[in-house]
Amino acid sequence: MKRSEALAQFLDVARDILSTRAEERTPPAAVAARVFEALATSVGTIVPGTLVPPPAYRHLPSALEAARAALEISPLAEAFEVLEPELRWRRRPGSEAHGKAFHEGHANADIVGPMGLEQRGDVWFGASLVAPNVRYVEHQHPPEEVYVVMGEGEWYREGDGWHTPSVGGIVYNPPNIVHAMRAGPSALLALWMLWVA
Ligand SMILES: [Fe+2]
């Protein structure tokens, strides 16, 4: 299997951005190192395709415009924009149980992972888009997680409460910690990666 040019380029840019944005010898740097080493070692099954995206997808152009304007991450925003037509956008499973605002107000796309454009089990790498003034529900999972913050918003982590990372910032969540995020007046775009293996 061979990655598309857009996917290969996106992963290259993401690796470079993570290596400058995640402080050396910190847990997020370690997660990123493992993720990109795995991605350099093998390629999963490439399954391009489209679904009808959830309604929140309409906020993607404005979120990308804001991300492109932020110097630290503009190459990543540009690479994601080129890649995005190959992705399937979906809702979080069970999102209808969290009310209409969340159900209608978020969209996730899997770049790498069991449901990704590149299907494999060891790495999950995706994007979340949150509509203005919507909170992405609290959740937790065993793999540790690194987010690249691609827009303005507030972030929650159990024990630490809410904080506001800068655009281009890195958010790290240890295994099983409860976390969430919420958009302010503009849509919030975030990239996330989980090391599962
Ligand atoms: Fe998460």
Tab-separated table of C-alpha atoms and ligand atoms in Angstrom:
chain	number	residue	atom	x	y	z
A	1	MET	CA	0.000	0.000	0.000
A	2	LYS	CA	1.161	3.485	-0.764
A	3	ARG	CA	0.004	6.696	0.888
A	4	SER	CA	-1.488	9.388	-1.297
A	5	GLU	CA	0.689	12.415	-1.815
A	6	ALA	CA	-1.658	14.472	0.396
A	7	LEU	CA	-1.514	11.954	3.250
A	8	ALA	CA	2.271	11.543	3.048
A	9	GLN	CA	2.739	15.302	2.978
A	10	PHE	CA	0.344	15.849	5.893
A	11	LEU	CA	2.140	13.262	8.050
A	12	ASP	CA	5.542	14.800	7.218
A	13	VAL	CA	4.357	18.265	8.192
A	14	ALA	CA	2.662	16.947	11.345
A	15	ARG	CA	5.881	15.193	12.415
A	16	ASP	CA	7.881	18.396	11.902
A	17	ILE	CA	5.355	20.568	13.749
A	18	LEU	CA	5.153	18.122	16.659
A	19	SER	CA	8.931	17.991	16.926
A	20	THR	CA	9.074	21.772	17.321
A	21	ARG	CA	5.872	22.306	19.347
A	22	ALA	CA	6.166	19.436	21.861
A	23	GLU	CA	8.935	20.098	24.331
A	24	GLU	CA	11.762	17.556	24.185
A	25	ARG	CA	11.719	14.695	26.707
A	26	THR	CA	8.105	15.303	27.718
A	27	PRO	CA	5.271	12.737	27.509
A	28	PRO	CA	3.699	14.331	24.398
A	29	ALA	CA	7.072	14.285	22.619
A	30	ALA	CA	7.407	10.597	23.506
A	31	VAL	CA	3.924	9.796	22.163
A	32	ALA	CA	4.644	11.688	18.947
A	33	ALA	CA	7.979	9.892	18.536
A	34	ARG	CA	6.326	6.469	18.860
A	35	VAL	CA	3.482	7.444	16.529
A	36	PHE	CA	5.725	8.755	13.763
A	37	GLU	CA	8.182	5.887	14.111
A	38	ALA	CA	5.317	3.414	13.585
A	39	LEU	CA	4.033	5.409	10.624
A	40	ALA	CA	7.528	5.450	9.101
A	41	THR	CA	7.885	1.683	9.551
A	42	SER	CA	4.711	0.486	7.850
A	43	VAL	CA	1.688	1.670	5.906
A	44	GLY	CA	-1.817	0.438	6.722
A	45	THR	CA	-4.606	-0.278	4.279
A	46	ILE	CA	-5.607	2.872	2.419
A	47	VAL	CA	-9.378	3.249	2.178
A	48	PRO	CA	-10.326	6.625	0.736
A	49	GLY	CA	-13.979	7.468	0.690
A	50	THR	CA	-16.611	9.911	1.640
A	51	LEU	CA	-19.727	10.010	3.769
A	52	VAL	CA	-22.237	12.816	4.030
A	53	PRO	CA	-20.500	14.939	6.666
A	54	PRO	CA	-22.326	16.033	9.836
A	55	PRO	CA	-23.753	19.585	9.834
A	56	ALA	CA	-20.813	20.987	11.831
A	57	TYR	CA	-18.650	20.405	8.763
A	58	ARG	CA	-19.879	23.739	7.426
A	59	HIS	CA	-17.577	25.422	9.965
A	60	LEU	CA	-14.458	23.860	8.478
A	61	PRO	CA	-13.622	26.703	6.039
A	62	SER	CA	-13.622	29.352	8.783
A	63	ALA	CA	-11.681	27.081	11.164
A	64	LEU	CA	-9.076	26.407	8.479
A	65	GLU	CA	-8.823	30.081	7.638
A	66	ALA	CA	-8.067	30.869	11.292
A	67	ALA	CA	-5.544	28.000	11.504
A	68	ARG	CA	-3.765	29.099	8.325
A	69	ALA	CA	-3.408	32.580	9.818
A	70	ALA	CA	-1.522	31.225	12.841
A	71	LEU	CA	2.149	31.179	11.913
A	72	GLU	CA	3.106	28.204	14.119
A	73	ILE	CA	0.689	25.826	12.459
A	74	SER	CA	-0.107	27.310	9.062
A	75	PRO	CA	1.834	24.580	7.135
A	76	LEU	CA	-0.133	21.942	9.048
A	77	ALA	CA	-3.434	23.700	8.317
A	78	GLU	CA	-2.509	23.862	4.629
A	79	ALA	CA	-1.525	20.182	4.493
A	80	PHE	CA	-4.749	19.229	6.281
A	81	GLU	CA	-6.793	21.272	3.849
A	82	VAL	CA	-5.261	19.372	0.916
A	83	LEU	CA	-5.834	16.017	2.639
A	84	GLU	CA	-9.340	16.709	3.922
A	85	PRO	CA	-11.293	15.725	0.743
A	86	GLU	CA	-9.966	12.146	1.171
A	87	LEU	CA	-11.370	11.854	4.710
A	88	ARG	CA	-14.712	10.680	6.046
A	89	TRP	CA	-16.257	13.016	8.608
A	90	ARG	CA	-18.493	11.408	11.226
A	91	ARG	CA	-20.044	12.018	14.600
A	92	ARG	CA	-18.767	10.590	17.856
A	93	PRO	CA	-20.621	7.275	18.399
A	94	GLY	CA	-23.562	7.819	20.778
A	95	SER	CA	-23.426	11.608	20.377
A	96	GLU	CA	-27.236	11.879	20.216
A	97	ALA	CA	-27.339	11.049	23.941
A	98	HIS	CA	-25.495	14.303	24.729
A	99	GLY	CA	-28.110	16.693	23.367
A	100	LYS	CA	-28.749	18.402	20.076
A	101	ALA	CA	-26.058	21.080	20.440
A	102	PHE	CA	-23.290	18.502	20.608
A	103	HIS	CA	-24.869	16.060	18.153
A	104	GLU	CA	-25.236	18.760	15.502
A	105	GLY	CA	-22.212	20.749	16.576
A	106	HIS	CA	-19.222	18.476	16.149
A	107	ALA	CA	-17.548	16.373	13.482
A	108	ASN	CA	-14.588	14.006	13.632
A	109	ALA	CA	-12.415	12.708	10.815
A	110	ASP	CA	-10.094	9.731	11.111
A	111	ILE	CA	-6.848	10.112	9.209
A	112	VAL	CA	-5.129	7.008	10.583
A	113	GLY	CA	-6.832	4.359	12.713
A	114	PRO	CA	-9.326	1.497	12.536
A	115	MET	CA	-11.792	3.711	10.630
A	116	GLY	CA	-9.210	5.968	9.042
A	117	LEU	CA	-8.137	6.824	5.560
A	118	GLU	CA	-5.126	4.680	6.511
A	119	GLN	CA	-6.539	1.738	8.435
A	120	ARG	CA	-4.367	0.261	11.188
A	121	GLY	CA	-4.697	-0.471	14.886
A	122	ASP	CA	-1.531	0.836	16.501
A	123	VAL	CA	-1.954	4.562	15.814
A	124	TRP	CA	-5.078	6.718	15.799
A	125	PHE	CA	-4.674	10.136	14.279
A	126	GLY	CA	-7.624	12.355	13.519
A	127	ALA	CA	-9.274	15.738	13.569
A	128	SER	CA	-12.165	17.153	15.576
A	129	LEU	CA	-14.165	20.173	14.621
A	130	VAL	CA	-16.374	21.861	17.221
A	131	ALA	CA	-18.974	24.442	16.189
A	132	PRO	CA	-19.010	27.882	17.874
A	133	ASN	CA	-20.143	27.816	21.509
A	134	VAL	CA	-20.367	24.023	21.577
A	135	ARG	CA	-18.658	21.844	24.170
A	136	TYR	CA	-17.125	18.573	23.040
A	137	VAL	CA	-18.258	16.144	25.731
A	138	GLU	CA	-16.075	14.798	28.505
A	139	HIS	CA	-14.503	11.519	27.512
A	140	GLN	CA	-11.659	9.224	28.467
A	141	HIS	CA	-9.720	6.351	26.908
A	142	PRO	CA	-6.839	4.094	27.906
A	143	PRO	CA	-4.330	5.346	25.293
A	144	GLU	CA	-2.550	8.568	26.126
A	145	GLU	CA	-3.323	11.390	23.743
A	146	VAL	CA	-1.632	14.399	22.189
A	147	TYR	CA	-3.661	17.204	20.650
A	148	VAL	CA	-2.410	19.971	18.388
A	149	VAL	CA	-4.578	23.018	19.087
A	150	MET	CA	-5.598	24.511	15.731
A	151	GLY	CA	-8.022	27.190	16.952
A	152	GLU	CA	-9.125	29.220	19.931
A	153	GLY	CA	-11.017	27.430	22.654
A	154	GLU	CA	-10.954	26.137	26.200
A	155	TRP	CA	-9.750	22.738	27.283
A	156	TYR	CA	-10.648	20.667	30.340
A	157	ARG	CA	-8.627	18.026	32.109
A	158	GLU	CA	-9.750	16.185	35.233
A	159	GLY	CA	-7.934	17.573	38.247
A	160	ASP	CA	-6.722	20.682	36.401
A	161	GLY	CA	-10.038	22.239	35.334
A	162	TRP	CA	-10.311	24.453	32.277
A	163	HIS	CA	-7.455	26.275	30.576
A	164	THR	CA	-6.900	28.144	27.327
A	165	PRO	CA	-3.909	26.894	25.346
A	166	SER	CA	-2.592	29.126	22.599
A	167	VAL	CA	-3.217	28.245	18.971
A	168	GLY	CA	-0.398	25.906	17.996
A	169	GLY	CA	-0.187	24.623	21.547
A	170	ILE	CA	0.113	20.973	22.517
A	171	VAL	CA	-2.359	19.378	24.938
A	172	TYR	CA	-1.346	16.087	26.548
A	173	ASN	CA	-3.759	13.733	28.290
A	174	PRO	CA	-2.394	10.795	30.297
A	175	PRO	CA	-4.162	7.412	30.004
A	176	ASN	CA	-7.793	7.335	31.193
A	177	ILE	CA	-7.979	10.963	32.298
A	178	VAL	CA	-11.329	12.691	31.686
A	179	HIS	CA	-10.992	15.552	29.214
A	180	ALA	CA	-13.101	17.881	27.071
A	181	MET	CA	-12.882	21.075	25.037
A	182	ARG	CA	-15.218	23.879	24.085
A	183	ALA	CA	-15.335	26.417	21.297
A	184	GLY	CA	-15.912	30.120	21.924
A	185	PRO	CA	-17.372	32.461	19.316
A	186	SER	CA	-15.412	30.732	16.531
A	187	ALA	CA	-15.223	27.070	15.570
A	188	LEU	CA	-12.466	25.014	17.166
A	189	LEU	CA	-10.346	22.644	15.112
A	190	ALA	CA	-7.979	20.202	16.792
A	191	LEU	CA	-5.810	17.341	15.614
A	192	TRP	CA	-5.277	14.413	17.946
A	193	MET	CA	-3.144	11.316	18.058
A	194	LEU	CA	-3.292	8.266	20.248
A	195	TRP	CA	-0.624	5.638	20.678
A	196	VAL	CA	-2.580	2.414	21.053
A	197	ALA	CA	-0.011	-0.348	20.573
B	1	FE	FE	-9.620	12.294	23.658
